Tab-separated table of C-alpha atoms and ligand atoms in Angstrom:
chain	number	residue	atom	x	y	z
H	26	MET	CA	-55.221	-53.811	39.664
H	27	ASN	CA	-55.825	-56.673	37.164
H	28	GLN	CA	-54.696	-60.296	37.621
H	29	TRP	CA	-51.468	-59.708	35.661
H	30	SER	CA	-50.441	-56.761	37.811
H	31	GLU	CA	-51.133	-58.927	40.844
H	32	LEU	CA	-48.894	-61.667	39.417
H	33	TYR	CA	-46.229	-59.055	38.607
H	34	LYS	CA	-46.224	-57.936	42.235
H	35	GLN	CA	-45.902	-61.525	43.436
H	36	LYS	CA	-42.961	-62.285	41.140
H	37	LEU	CA	-41.109	-58.983	41.636
H	38	THR	CA	-37.968	-59.306	43.728
H	39	THR	CA	-34.552	-57.673	44.100
H	40	ALA	CA	-31.451	-58.648	42.131
H	41	GLU	CA	-29.806	-59.843	45.364
H	42	GLU	CA	-32.759	-62.087	46.224
H	43	LEU	CA	-32.952	-63.414	42.667
H	44	ALA	CA	-29.234	-64.210	42.712
H	45	LYS	CA	-29.941	-66.690	45.534
H	46	GLN	CA	-31.816	-68.869	43.026
H	47	PHE	CA	-28.567	-69.601	41.115
H	48	LYS	CA	-26.315	-72.512	42.079
H	49	SER	CA	-22.902	-73.842	41.063
H	50	GLY	CA	-22.931	-75.507	37.649
H	51	ASP	CA	-26.078	-73.730	36.406
H	52	VAL	CA	-26.221	-73.267	32.647
H	53	CYS	CA	-27.831	-69.949	31.695
H	54	VAL	CA	-28.768	-68.517	28.299
H	55	SER	CA	-29.571	-64.914	27.497
H	56	ASN	CA	-31.035	-63.005	24.591
H	57	GLY	CA	-28.311	-61.063	22.851
H	58	GLN	CA	-26.302	-57.922	23.190
H	59	ILE	CA	-28.281	-55.020	24.677
H	60	ALA	CA	-30.850	-57.461	26.109
H	61	GLU	CA	-28.257	-59.050	28.399
H	62	PRO	CA	-29.714	-58.864	31.956
H	63	VAL	CA	-26.859	-56.795	33.367
H	64	LYS	CA	-28.239	-56.168	36.843
H	65	ILE	CA	-29.062	-59.837	37.428
H	66	LEU	CA	-25.606	-60.826	36.156
H	67	ASP	CA	-23.882	-58.334	38.453
H	68	ALA	CA	-25.776	-59.677	41.463
H	69	VAL	CA	-25.070	-63.308	40.513
H	70	THR	CA	-21.370	-62.514	40.005
H	71	LYS	CA	-21.149	-60.820	43.400
H	72	ARG	CA	-22.892	-63.704	45.144
H	73	ALA	CA	-20.815	-66.304	43.282
H	74	GLU	CA	-17.622	-64.520	44.349
H	75	LYS	CA	-18.728	-64.118	47.968
H	76	GLU	CA	-20.057	-67.635	48.436
H	77	ASN	CA	-17.600	-69.330	46.080
H	78	LEU	CA	-20.178	-70.658	43.627
H	79	THR	CA	-18.355	-72.203	40.697
H	80	ASP	CA	-18.835	-72.831	36.980
H	81	ILE	CA	-22.069	-70.957	36.357
H	82	LYS	CA	-22.189	-70.804	32.566
H	83	HIS	CA	-23.433	-67.598	30.923
H	84	CYS	CA	-24.177	-68.129	27.224
H	85	ILE	CA	-24.986	-65.261	24.859
H	86	LEU	CA	-24.189	-64.270	21.283
H	87	LEU	CA	-21.919	-61.474	22.517
H	88	PRO	CA	-21.767	-58.874	25.292
H	89	MET	CA	-21.820	-55.188	24.303
H	90	ARG	CA	-20.451	-53.555	27.461
H	91	LYS	CA	-17.905	-54.072	30.241
H	92	GLN	CA	-19.170	-56.584	32.780
H	93	LYS	CA	-17.872	-57.747	36.140
H	94	TYR	CA	-18.169	-61.412	35.105
H	95	LEU	CA	-15.520	-60.780	32.422
H	96	GLU	CA	-12.926	-59.466	34.883
H	97	VAL	CA	-9.769	-61.479	35.595
H	98	GLY	CA	-10.385	-64.009	38.370
H	99	MET	CA	-14.162	-64.254	37.822
H	100	GLU	CA	-13.898	-67.149	35.375
H	101	LYS	CA	-13.999	-69.844	38.045
H	102	HIS	CA	-17.313	-68.426	39.222
H	103	ILE	CA	-18.955	-67.431	35.927
H	104	SER	CA	-17.681	-68.998	32.726
H	105	HIS	CA	-18.787	-67.059	29.692
H	106	VAL	CA	-19.625	-68.945	26.486
H	107	ALA	CA	-19.973	-66.734	23.395
H	108	HIS	CA	-21.209	-67.390	19.886
H	109	PHE	CA	-19.429	-64.254	18.675
H	110	VAL	CA	-16.280	-62.449	19.743
H	111	SER	CA	-16.363	-58.704	20.388
H	112	GLY	CA	-14.098	-56.066	21.903
H	113	PHE	CA	-15.630	-56.961	25.279
H	114	ASN	CA	-14.932	-60.712	25.363
H	115	ARG	CA	-11.976	-61.052	22.951
H	116	GLU	CA	-9.260	-60.826	25.602
H	117	PRO	CA	-11.012	-63.190	28.036
H	118	ILE	CA	-11.395	-65.705	25.177
H	119	TRP	CA	-7.774	-65.320	24.039
H	120	GLU	CA	-6.600	-65.711	27.633
H	121	GLY	CA	-8.707	-68.855	28.177
H	122	ARG	CA	-11.014	-67.136	30.693
H	123	ALA	CA	-14.028	-67.511	28.393
H	124	ASP	CA	-14.832	-69.713	25.419
H	125	TYR	CA	-16.320	-69.516	21.944
H	126	MET	CA	-18.880	-71.992	20.562
H	127	PRO	CA	-18.964	-72.068	16.743
H	128	SER	CA	-22.421	-72.213	15.166
H	129	HIS	CA	-24.373	-70.530	12.430
H	130	TYR	CA	-26.454	-67.944	14.278
H	131	SER	CA	-29.684	-69.471	12.905
H	132	GLN	CA	-28.829	-72.815	14.452
H	133	VAL	CA	-27.969	-71.812	18.035
H	134	PRO	CA	-31.537	-72.371	19.332
H	135	LEU	CA	-31.604	-75.783	17.588
H	136	VAL	CA	-28.283	-76.704	19.199
H	137	TRP	CA	-29.911	-76.054	22.569
H	138	GLN	CA	-33.064	-77.928	21.661
H	139	ASN	CA	-31.408	-80.983	20.112
H	140	VAL	CA	-27.916	-81.246	21.577
H	141	LEU	CA	-27.365	-79.302	24.780
H	142	LYS	CA	-30.985	-79.662	25.989
H	143	ALA	CA	-32.774	-77.552	28.571
H	144	PRO	CA	-30.660	-74.816	30.166
H	145	ASP	CA	-31.229	-74.225	33.879
H	146	VAL	CA	-32.017	-70.567	33.312
H	147	PHE	CA	-33.166	-68.310	30.490
H	148	TYR	CA	-32.893	-64.613	31.343
H	149	CYS	CA	-32.954	-61.273	29.556
H	150	ALA	CA	-33.907	-57.624	29.805
H	151	VAL	CA	-37.431	-56.756	28.627
H	152	SER	CA	-39.663	-53.712	28.232
H	153	PRO	CA	-42.343	-52.971	30.883
H	154	MET	CA	-45.394	-55.249	31.050
H	155	ASP	CA	-48.497	-54.247	29.048
H	156	LYS	CA	-52.079	-54.487	30.342
H	157	HIS	CA	-52.384	-58.036	28.973
H	158	GLY	CA	-49.386	-59.261	30.971
H	159	TYR	CA	-46.882	-59.321	28.097
H	160	PHE	CA	-43.288	-58.058	28.072
H	161	SER	CA	-41.529	-57.357	24.792
H	162	PHE	CA	-38.002	-58.714	24.273
H	163	GLY	CA	-37.146	-55.253	22.924
H	164	THR	CA	-33.692	-55.065	21.343
H	165	ALA	CA	-33.184	-58.827	20.862
H	166	ALA	CA	-35.541	-61.728	20.232
H	167	ASP	CA	-32.708	-63.929	18.943
H	168	PHE	CA	-32.756	-66.752	21.492
H	169	GLY	CA	-36.369	-66.134	22.539
H	170	ASN	CA	-37.387	-69.688	21.660
H	171	ILE	CA	-34.912	-71.081	24.213
H	172	CYS	CA	-37.049	-69.677	27.043
H	173	LYS	CA	-39.625	-72.359	26.161
H	174	ILE	CA	-37.239	-75.179	27.133
H	175	ALA	CA	-35.451	-73.526	30.087
H	176	LYS	CA	-36.109	-74.824	33.601
H	177	LYS	CA	-36.471	-71.283	34.998
H	178	VAL	CA	-37.115	-67.910	33.347
H	179	PHE	CA	-36.073	-64.585	34.878
H	180	VAL	CA	-36.458	-61.123	33.389
H	181	GLU	CA	-35.087	-57.690	34.128
H	182	VAL	CA	-37.711	-55.040	33.378
H	183	ASN	CA	-36.201	-51.851	31.996
H	184	PRO	CA	-38.365	-48.798	31.163
H	185	THR	CA	-35.768	-47.624	28.609
H	186	MET	CA	-36.067	-50.872	26.636
H	187	PRO	CA	-38.132	-50.232	23.462
H	188	ARG	CA	-41.348	-52.210	23.112
H	189	THR	CA	-40.876	-54.005	19.812
H	190	PHE	CA	-43.343	-56.221	17.975
H	191	GLY	CA	-43.125	-59.591	16.227
H	192	GLN	CA	-42.688	-62.998	17.823
H	193	CYS	CA	-41.067	-61.046	20.540
H	194	PHE	CA	-43.198	-61.323	23.679
H	195	ILE	CA	-43.118	-63.271	26.898
H	196	HIS	CA	-46.062	-63.479	29.288
H	197	ILE	CA	-45.876	-62.915	33.040
H	198	SER	CA	-47.260	-66.445	33.536
H	199	GLN	CA	-44.126	-67.867	31.791
H	200	ILE	CA	-41.775	-66.049	34.178
H	201	ASP	CA	-40.528	-67.386	37.507
H	202	ALA	CA	-39.209	-64.102	38.911
H	203	LEU	CA	-38.436	-60.572	37.788
H	204	ILE	CA	-36.492	-57.534	38.880
H	205	GLU	CA	-36.518	-53.902	37.783
H	206	ASN	CA	-33.580	-51.928	36.407
H	207	GLU	CA	-33.986	-48.258	35.522
H	208	ASP	CA	-30.435	-47.691	34.193
H	209	PRO	CA	-30.550	-46.655	30.515
H	210	ILE	CA	-29.859	-49.536	28.145
H	211	THR	CA	-26.477	-49.406	26.381
H	212	GLU	CA	-26.013	-47.246	23.299
H	213	VAL	CA	-23.399	-48.179	20.718
H	214	PRO	CA	-21.735	-45.451	18.613
H	215	ALA	CA	-21.859	-45.843	14.830
H	216	PRO	CA	-18.559	-46.977	13.266
H	217	LYS	CA	-16.631	-44.439	11.183
H	218	ILE	CA	-16.814	-44.570	7.378
H	219	SER	CA	-13.498	-44.279	5.517
H	220	GLU	CA	-12.975	-43.104	1.931
H	221	LYS	CA	-12.365	-46.717	0.872
H	222	ASP	CA	-15.668	-47.718	2.493
H	223	VAL	CA	-17.422	-45.013	0.458
H	224	THR	CA	-15.967	-46.400	-2.803
H	225	ILE	CA	-16.999	-49.945	-1.839
H	226	GLY	CA	-20.470	-48.734	-0.849
H	227	GLN	CA	-20.961	-47.109	-4.246
H	228	LEU	CA	-19.864	-50.243	-6.119
H	229	ILE	CA	-22.374	-52.341	-4.200
H	230	ALA	CA	-25.179	-49.773	-4.531
H	231	GLU	CA	-24.861	-49.983	-8.339
H	232	GLU	CA	-25.745	-53.690	-8.081
H	233	ILE	CA	-28.805	-53.195	-5.882
H	234	PRO	CA	-32.057	-52.801	-7.812
H	235	ASN	CA	-35.104	-50.872	-6.670
H	236	GLU	CA	-37.503	-52.988	-4.564
H	237	ALA	CA	-34.639	-55.141	-3.266
H	238	THR	CA	-34.652	-56.476	0.307
H	239	LEU	CA	-31.492	-55.811	2.321
H	240	GLN	CA	-29.446	-57.484	5.006
H	241	LEU	CA	-26.857	-55.120	6.435
H	242	GLY	CA	-24.464	-55.830	9.268
H	243	ILE	CA	-22.401	-53.611	11.503
H	244	GLY	CA	-19.308	-51.740	10.352
H	245	GLY	CA	-18.134	-48.922	8.150
H	246	ILE	CA	-18.882	-50.750	4.890
H	247	PRO	CA	-22.586	-51.534	5.580
H	248	ASN	CA	-23.017	-47.904	6.678
H	249	ALA	CA	-21.347	-46.698	3.487
H	250	VAL	CA	-23.625	-48.950	1.428
H	251	ALA	CA	-26.645	-47.440	3.181
H	252	GLN	CA	-25.436	-43.923	2.366
H	253	ALA	CA	-25.025	-44.870	-1.289
H	254	LEU	CA	-28.630	-46.091	-1.537
H	255	LYS	CA	-30.268	-42.658	-1.187
H	256	ASP	CA	-31.646	-42.668	-4.755
H	257	LYS	CA	-33.217	-46.148	-4.649
H	258	LYS	CA	-36.936	-46.818	-4.388
H	259	ASP	CA	-39.038	-49.115	-2.228
H	260	LEU	CA	-36.233	-51.038	-0.566
H	261	GLY	CA	-37.092	-53.534	2.144
H	262	VAL	CA	-35.265	-55.024	5.118
H	263	HIS	CA	-34.891	-58.630	6.275
H	264	SER	CA	-31.711	-58.600	8.356
H	265	GLU	CA	-30.375	-60.232	11.493
H	266	MET	CA	-29.364	-56.770	12.711
H	267	PHE	CA	-31.508	-53.649	12.610
H	268	CYS	CA	-29.056	-50.753	12.311
H	269	ASP	CA	-29.114	-46.979	12.700
H	270	SER	CA	-28.691	-46.419	8.967
H	271	MET	CA	-32.004	-48.200	8.288
H	272	VAL	CA	-33.860	-45.489	10.211
H	273	ASP	CA	-32.219	-42.798	8.056
H	274	LEU	CA	-33.217	-44.616	4.856
H	275	TYR	CA	-36.783	-45.093	6.122
H	276	ASN	CA	-37.112	-41.418	7.047
H	277	ALA	CA	-35.761	-40.501	3.598
H	278	GLY	CA	-38.482	-42.633	1.967
H	279	VAL	CA	-35.951	-45.065	0.472
H	280	ILE	CA	-36.914	-48.031	2.634
H	281	THR	CA	-40.678	-48.561	2.514
H	282	ASN	CA	-40.844	-52.378	2.743
H	283	ALA	CA	-43.822	-51.943	0.394
H	284	LYS	CA	-42.650	-54.363	-2.289
H	285	LYS	CA	-41.327	-57.162	-0.094
H	286	THR	CA	-42.473	-60.640	-1.055
H	287	LEU	CA	-42.457	-61.798	2.595
H	288	HIS	CA	-43.737	-59.694	5.522
H	289	ARG	CA	-44.753	-56.875	3.167
H	290	GLY	CA	-44.749	-53.499	4.914
H	291	LYS	CA	-42.522	-54.665	7.770
H	292	PHE	CA	-38.861	-54.466	8.699
H	293	ILE	CA	-37.788	-57.936	9.912
H	294	ALA	CA	-34.783	-58.370	12.244
H	295	THR	CA	-33.677	-60.377	15.274
H	296	PHE	CA	-31.620	-57.803	17.206
H	297	THR	CA	-30.449	-54.233	17.222
H	298	PHE	CA	-27.851	-52.063	18.834
H	299	GLY	CA	-27.044	-48.459	18.113
H	300	ALA	CA	-28.161	-44.976	19.053
H	301	ARG	CA	-30.925	-44.029	21.481
H	302	SER	CA	-32.729	-42.465	18.502
H	303	THR	CA	-32.903	-45.938	16.926
H	304	TYR	CA	-34.344	-47.420	20.130
H	305	ASP	CA	-36.934	-44.595	20.144
H	306	PHE	CA	-37.810	-45.325	16.507
H	307	LEU	CA	-38.386	-48.993	17.384
H	308	ASP	CA	-40.509	-48.292	20.451
H	309	ASP	CA	-44.180	-49.210	19.863
H	310	ASN	CA	-43.587	-49.164	16.106
H	311	PRO	CA	-45.657	-51.750	14.206
H	312	ALA	CA	-43.534	-51.129	11.076
H	313	VAL	CA	-40.778	-53.267	12.642
H	314	GLU	CA	-40.933	-56.891	13.776
H	315	PHE	CA	-38.300	-58.759	15.761
H	316	HIS	CA	-38.411	-62.558	15.571
H	317	PRO	CA	-36.197	-65.339	16.966
H	318	VAL	CA	-33.002	-65.950	15.001
H	319	ASP	CA	-34.037	-69.497	14.075
H	320	TYR	CA	-36.772	-67.828	12.010
H	321	VAL	CA	-35.128	-64.617	10.734
H	322	ASN	CA	-31.856	-66.287	9.747
H	323	ASP	CA	-33.332	-69.517	8.391
H	324	PRO	CA	-32.003	-69.572	4.793
H	325	CYS	CA	-35.361	-70.977	3.579
H	326	ILE	CA	-37.164	-67.981	5.092
H	327	ILE	CA	-34.563	-65.491	3.815
H	328	ALA	CA	-34.888	-66.935	0.303
H	329	GLN	CA	-38.616	-66.124	0.222
H	330	ASN	CA	-37.636	-62.483	-0.178
H	331	ASP	CA	-37.176	-61.805	-3.896
H	332	LYS	CA	-34.098	-59.701	-4.781
H	333	MET	CA	-32.555	-60.470	-1.375
H	334	MET	CA	-29.228	-58.605	-1.040
H	335	SER	CA	-26.865	-59.742	1.675
H	336	ILE	CA	-23.837	-57.552	2.468
H	337	ASN	CA	-21.110	-58.810	4.786
H	338	SER	CA	-17.379	-58.474	5.319
H	339	CYS	CA	-14.388	-60.726	5.897
H	340	ILE	CA	-10.861	-60.925	7.287
H	341	GLU	CA	-9.285	-62.595	4.256
H	342	ILE	CA	-10.057	-64.592	1.113
H	343	ASP	CA	-7.814	-66.976	-0.828
H	344	LEU	CA	-7.442	-67.337	-4.573
H	345	PHE	CA	-9.901	-70.259	-4.550
H	346	GLY	CA	-12.599	-67.960	-3.151
H	347	GLN	CA	-12.613	-69.393	0.384
H	348	VAL	CA	-13.658	-66.658	2.785
H	349	CYS	CA	-12.450	-66.359	6.371
H	350	SER	CA	-14.546	-63.872	8.342
H	351	GLU	CA	-14.032	-64.962	11.918
H	352	THR	CA	-10.403	-65.652	12.747
H	353	ILE	CA	-7.043	-63.942	12.254
H	354	GLY	CA	-4.953	-67.035	11.667
H	355	PRO	CA	-6.151	-69.474	14.329
H	356	LYS	CA	-7.258	-66.745	16.763
H	357	ASN	CA	-11.001	-66.157	17.103
H	358	PHE	CA	-11.521	-62.522	16.161
H	359	SER	CA	-15.302	-62.357	15.666
H	360	GLY	CA	-17.686	-65.137	14.605
H	361	VAL	CA	-19.528	-66.464	11.619
H	362	GLY	CA	-22.737	-64.947	12.986
H	363	GLY	CA	-25.350	-65.025	10.274
H	364	GLN	CA	-22.961	-64.690	7.362
H	365	MET	CA	-23.595	-68.147	5.908
H	366	ASP	CA	-27.302	-68.001	6.774
H	367	PHE	CA	-27.652	-64.933	4.562
H	368	VAL	CA	-25.205	-66.095	1.883
H	369	ARG	CA	-27.280	-69.259	1.454
H	370	GLY	CA	-30.619	-67.450	1.729
H	371	ALA	CA	-29.728	-64.671	-0.723
H	372	SER	CA	-28.245	-67.192	-3.170
H	373	ALA	CA	-31.539	-69.104	-3.233
H	374	SER	CA	-33.662	-65.955	-3.562
H	375	ASN	CA	-35.219	-65.012	-6.905
H	376	GLY	CA	-32.856	-62.264	-8.132
H	377	GLY	CA	-30.809	-62.411	-4.921
H	378	LYS	CA	-27.131	-61.496	-4.593
H	379	CYS	CA	-24.646	-61.831	-1.784
H	380	PHE	CA	-21.708	-59.498	-1.395
H	381	ILE	CA	-18.570	-60.011	0.669
H	382	ALA	CA	-17.012	-56.552	0.822
H	383	PHE	CA	-13.749	-55.523	2.453
H	384	GLN	CA	-10.852	-53.121	2.128
H	385	SER	CA	-8.141	-54.796	0.058
H	386	THR	CA	-5.505	-54.440	2.790
H	387	ALA	CA	-5.130	-54.407	6.577
H	388	LYS	CA	-2.455	-52.975	8.864
H	389	LYS	CA	-1.813	-49.775	6.899
H	390	ASP	CA	-1.496	-51.496	3.521
H	391	THR	CA	1.140	-53.982	4.752
H	392	VAL	CA	-1.158	-57.042	4.596
H	393	SER	CA	-3.249	-58.078	1.591
H	394	LYS	CA	-6.656	-59.480	2.530
H	395	ILE	CA	-6.576	-61.402	-0.746
H	396	LYS	CA	-4.081	-64.216	-0.178
H	397	PRO	CA	-2.802	-67.146	-2.262
H	398	VAL	CA	-4.012	-69.512	0.491
H	399	LEU	CA	-5.682	-68.721	3.790
H	400	THR	CA	-3.325	-68.029	6.685
H	401	GLN	CA	-2.455	-71.231	8.550
H	402	GLY	CA	-5.174	-71.906	11.114
H	403	ALA	CA	-7.717	-69.542	9.544
H	404	CYS	CA	-11.272	-70.924	9.555
H	405	VAL	CA	-13.455	-70.953	6.443
H	406	SER	CA	-16.684	-69.053	7.062
H	407	THR	CA	-18.075	-68.948	3.503
H	408	SER	CA	-16.884	-71.782	1.302
H	409	ARG	CA	-15.793	-71.369	-2.304
H	410	ASN	CA	-18.969	-73.175	-3.306
H	411	ASP	CA	-21.105	-70.489	-1.722
H	412	VAL	CA	-19.163	-67.295	-2.411
H	413	ASP	CA	-20.722	-64.832	-4.884
H	414	TYR	CA	-19.769	-61.142	-5.277
H	415	ILE	CA	-16.420	-59.917	-3.926
H	416	VAL	CA	-15.939	-56.177	-3.533
H	417	THR	CA	-12.895	-54.094	-2.617
H	418	GLU	CA	-12.074	-50.437	-3.242
H	419	TYR	CA	-10.436	-51.641	-6.497
H	420	GLY	CA	-13.541	-53.185	-8.013
H	421	ILE	CA	-16.291	-55.736	-7.897
H	422	THR	CA	-16.345	-59.258	-9.279
H	423	ARG	CA	-18.819	-62.127	-9.336
H	424	LEU	CA	-17.117	-65.465	-8.596
H	425	LYS	CA	-20.217	-67.640	-9.014
H	426	GLY	CA	-20.049	-69.273	-12.410
H	427	LEU	CA	-16.309	-68.750	-12.793
H	428	THR	CA	-13.699	-71.509	-12.995
H	429	CYS	CA	-10.734	-71.676	-10.618
H	430	SER	CA	-8.382	-69.861	-12.996
H	431	GLN	CA	-10.996	-67.195	-13.807
H	432	ARG	CA	-11.614	-66.672	-10.080
H	433	ALA	CA	-7.929	-66.258	-9.303
H	434	LYS	CA	-7.531	-63.692	-12.107
H	435	GLU	CA	-10.586	-61.749	-10.950
H	436	LEU	CA	-9.466	-61.750	-7.318
H	437	ILE	CA	-6.038	-60.493	-8.360
H	438	ARG	CA	-7.762	-57.749	-10.372
H	439	VAL	CA	-9.536	-56.407	-7.269
H	440	ALA	CA	-6.495	-56.855	-4.970
H	441	HIS	CA	-4.350	-53.876	-3.952
H	442	PRO	CA	-1.974	-53.101	-6.885
H	443	LYS	CA	1.108	-53.577	-4.729
H	444	PHE	CA	0.228	-57.246	-4.109
H	445	ARG	CA	-0.949	-58.208	-7.618
H	446	GLU	CA	2.447	-59.372	-8.884
H	447	GLU	CA	3.137	-61.698	-5.963
H	448	LEU	CA	-0.427	-63.031	-6.094
H	449	THR	CA	-0.015	-63.776	-9.814
H	450	LYS	CA	3.268	-65.592	-9.169
H	451	ALA	CA	1.661	-67.621	-6.358
H	452	ALA	CA	-1.305	-68.520	-8.590
H	453	LYS	CA	1.121	-69.795	-11.239
H	454	ASP	CA	3.204	-71.718	-8.677
H	455	MET	CA	0.019	-73.398	-7.417
H	456	HIS	CA	-0.961	-74.245	-11.034
H	457	ILE	CA	-4.220	-72.301	-10.732
H	458	ILE	CA	-3.339	-70.123	-13.727
H	459	PRO	CA	-0.915	-70.988	-16.537
D	529	COA	N1	-4.826	-59.839	8.698
D	529	COA	C1	-4.494	-59.227	9.850
D	529	COA	N2	-5.315	-58.374	10.510
D	529	COA	C2	-6.492	-58.115	9.959
D	529	COA	C3	-6.905	-58.700	8.749
D	529	COA	C4	-6.014	-59.583	8.122
D	529	COA	N3	-6.338	-60.181	6.985
D	529	COA	N4	-8.139	-58.251	8.456
D	529	COA	C5	-8.508	-57.425	9.430
D	529	COA	N5	-7.506	-57.340	10.339
D	529	COA	C6	-7.525	-56.517	11.547
D	529	COA	C7	-7.572	-55.048	11.174
D	529	COA	O1	-6.292	-54.497	11.015
D	529	COA	C8	-8.284	-54.459	12.374
D	529	COA	O2	-7.365	-54.362	13.451
D	529	COA	P1	-7.252	-53.035	14.338
D	529	COA	O3	-8.595	-52.968	15.016
D	529	COA	O4	-6.134	-53.326	15.231
D	529	COA	O5	-7.047	-51.932	13.348
D	529	COA	C9	-9.267	-55.551	12.767
D	529	COA	O6	-8.731	-56.752	12.246
D	529	COA	C10	-10.667	-55.327	12.212
D	529	COA	O7	-10.579	-55.226	10.811
D	529	COA	P2	-11.690	-54.447	9.960
D	529	COA	O8	-11.421	-54.741	8.541
D	529	COA	O9	-11.749	-53.022	10.370
D	529	COA	O10	-12.990	-55.167	10.464
D	529	COA	P3	-14.514	-54.775	10.403
D	529	COA	O11	-14.909	-53.982	11.599
D	529	COA	O12	-14.861	-54.227	9.055
D	529	COA	O13	-15.147	-56.234	10.578
D	529	COA	C11	-15.253	-58.611	10.241
D	529	COA	C12	-14.813	-57.243	9.684
D	529	COA	C13	-14.984	-59.661	9.200
D	529	COA	C14	-14.503	-58.926	11.513
D	529	COA	C15	-16.783	-58.520	10.565
D	529	COA	O14	-17.468	-58.093	9.424
D	529	COA	C16	-17.337	-59.853	10.992
D	529	COA	O15	-17.224	-60.209	12.136
D	529	COA	N6	-17.937	-60.629	10.055
D	529	COA	C17	-18.371	-61.984	10.287
D	529	COA	C18	-19.775	-62.084	10.765
D	529	COA	C19	-20.802	-61.646	9.791
D	529	COA	O16	-20.566	-61.380	8.640
D	529	COA	N7	-22.043	-61.610	10.286
D	529	COA	C20	-23.190	-61.251	9.518
D	529	COA	C21	-23.730	-59.888	9.720
D	529	COA	S1	-23.699	-59.186	11.337
């Protein structure tokens, strides 16, 4: 047994014992999504409920599974702070049992460093320790830099967590205590692709040159884009999320990362969620690197990739080109995530383009996503000064370089035909077009 295995043995404990190290008012930060330390959180929630600990804050980008701390009545014990809203925390947030903290994804670690200061705890799930005493952050390295300023660091070692490379490791000497969890990490099914998504995907694919570097998010549209890229050559990836479709494109020889101008030969991402087959692809694979989000999503880093293509979606856009991607009216529906990070980065890249792509309508064609003005209370995610390509199933348009009246006309052109007349009338009433 080497010195690191000895240290591992000394620091290994049970979830119940570890939970005793938490106290009321503790502020805790976790790496994102699948790397949430679910067994530690369950034990802390149980102890907090039993011993009436209050206001333990659990901060994470977003949870990706049902958790006891999100159940009704738990909020006085564990208050969840999210940087993104998902199907798992949307109701708690809407009901005031959890809260949302707006921030560009790239800046969350800086907010901790400069504004909120040292959290009491940094915790996350990790892959098993290697012979040198290192654990890989696995599916998410996003907030990995926050562990350097936390007062205590706990990890949950999971043998089903892939061992990923990059700036993605923590050493046993940096850890205060650890537990083991053998339950398989969460898989997330791929979203369905609709016919409209396929049309949108094809329109975007026509704009993507060979040797481009891609950022793709989650959803039907990014998946449809990936499917439409089958005939491209030497694509690369620099993306906050590593998604299932990237594995398919790599296996098909479309993504090679061979022509990237930054991190040539490597996929770069900060987190993943998806199928077990994707986790298996990532395991021990030097072709992929996960880095903290303050690096991956830094617009200055993104921009160093020539022909950087960013593809994201939105809830609605107004005739000025203001994009709302995170709220439905005033209600938080998702989050800005890395949308602006990649819009800014791709805009500054040599040959870069950024696409905001969405189906022209919601609610079975009763609501146009292209609106005269944003719905009252809607938050601007991408400003009209940043917006570039807009894509719907009715066409593609580039707003950069267009005047206000040209923009309004172009947006009306790609709107659903049934809303074009009322949009034109509204544009005239607002004196945007004559
Ligand atoms: N008015 C009313 N409801 C609307 C709406 C609108 N303008 N736009 C969407 N909705 C509703 C839909 O009807 C749907 O509701 P349902 O689930 O009850 O059917 C729901 O909102 C989701 O809409 P959909 O268009 O299917 O969303 P999506 O899964 O394609 O995600 C975003 C779209 C904008 C929420 C998502 O892309 C996002 O969160 N983006 C911001 C973050 C980002 O870009 N990060 C960078 C990469 S990860």
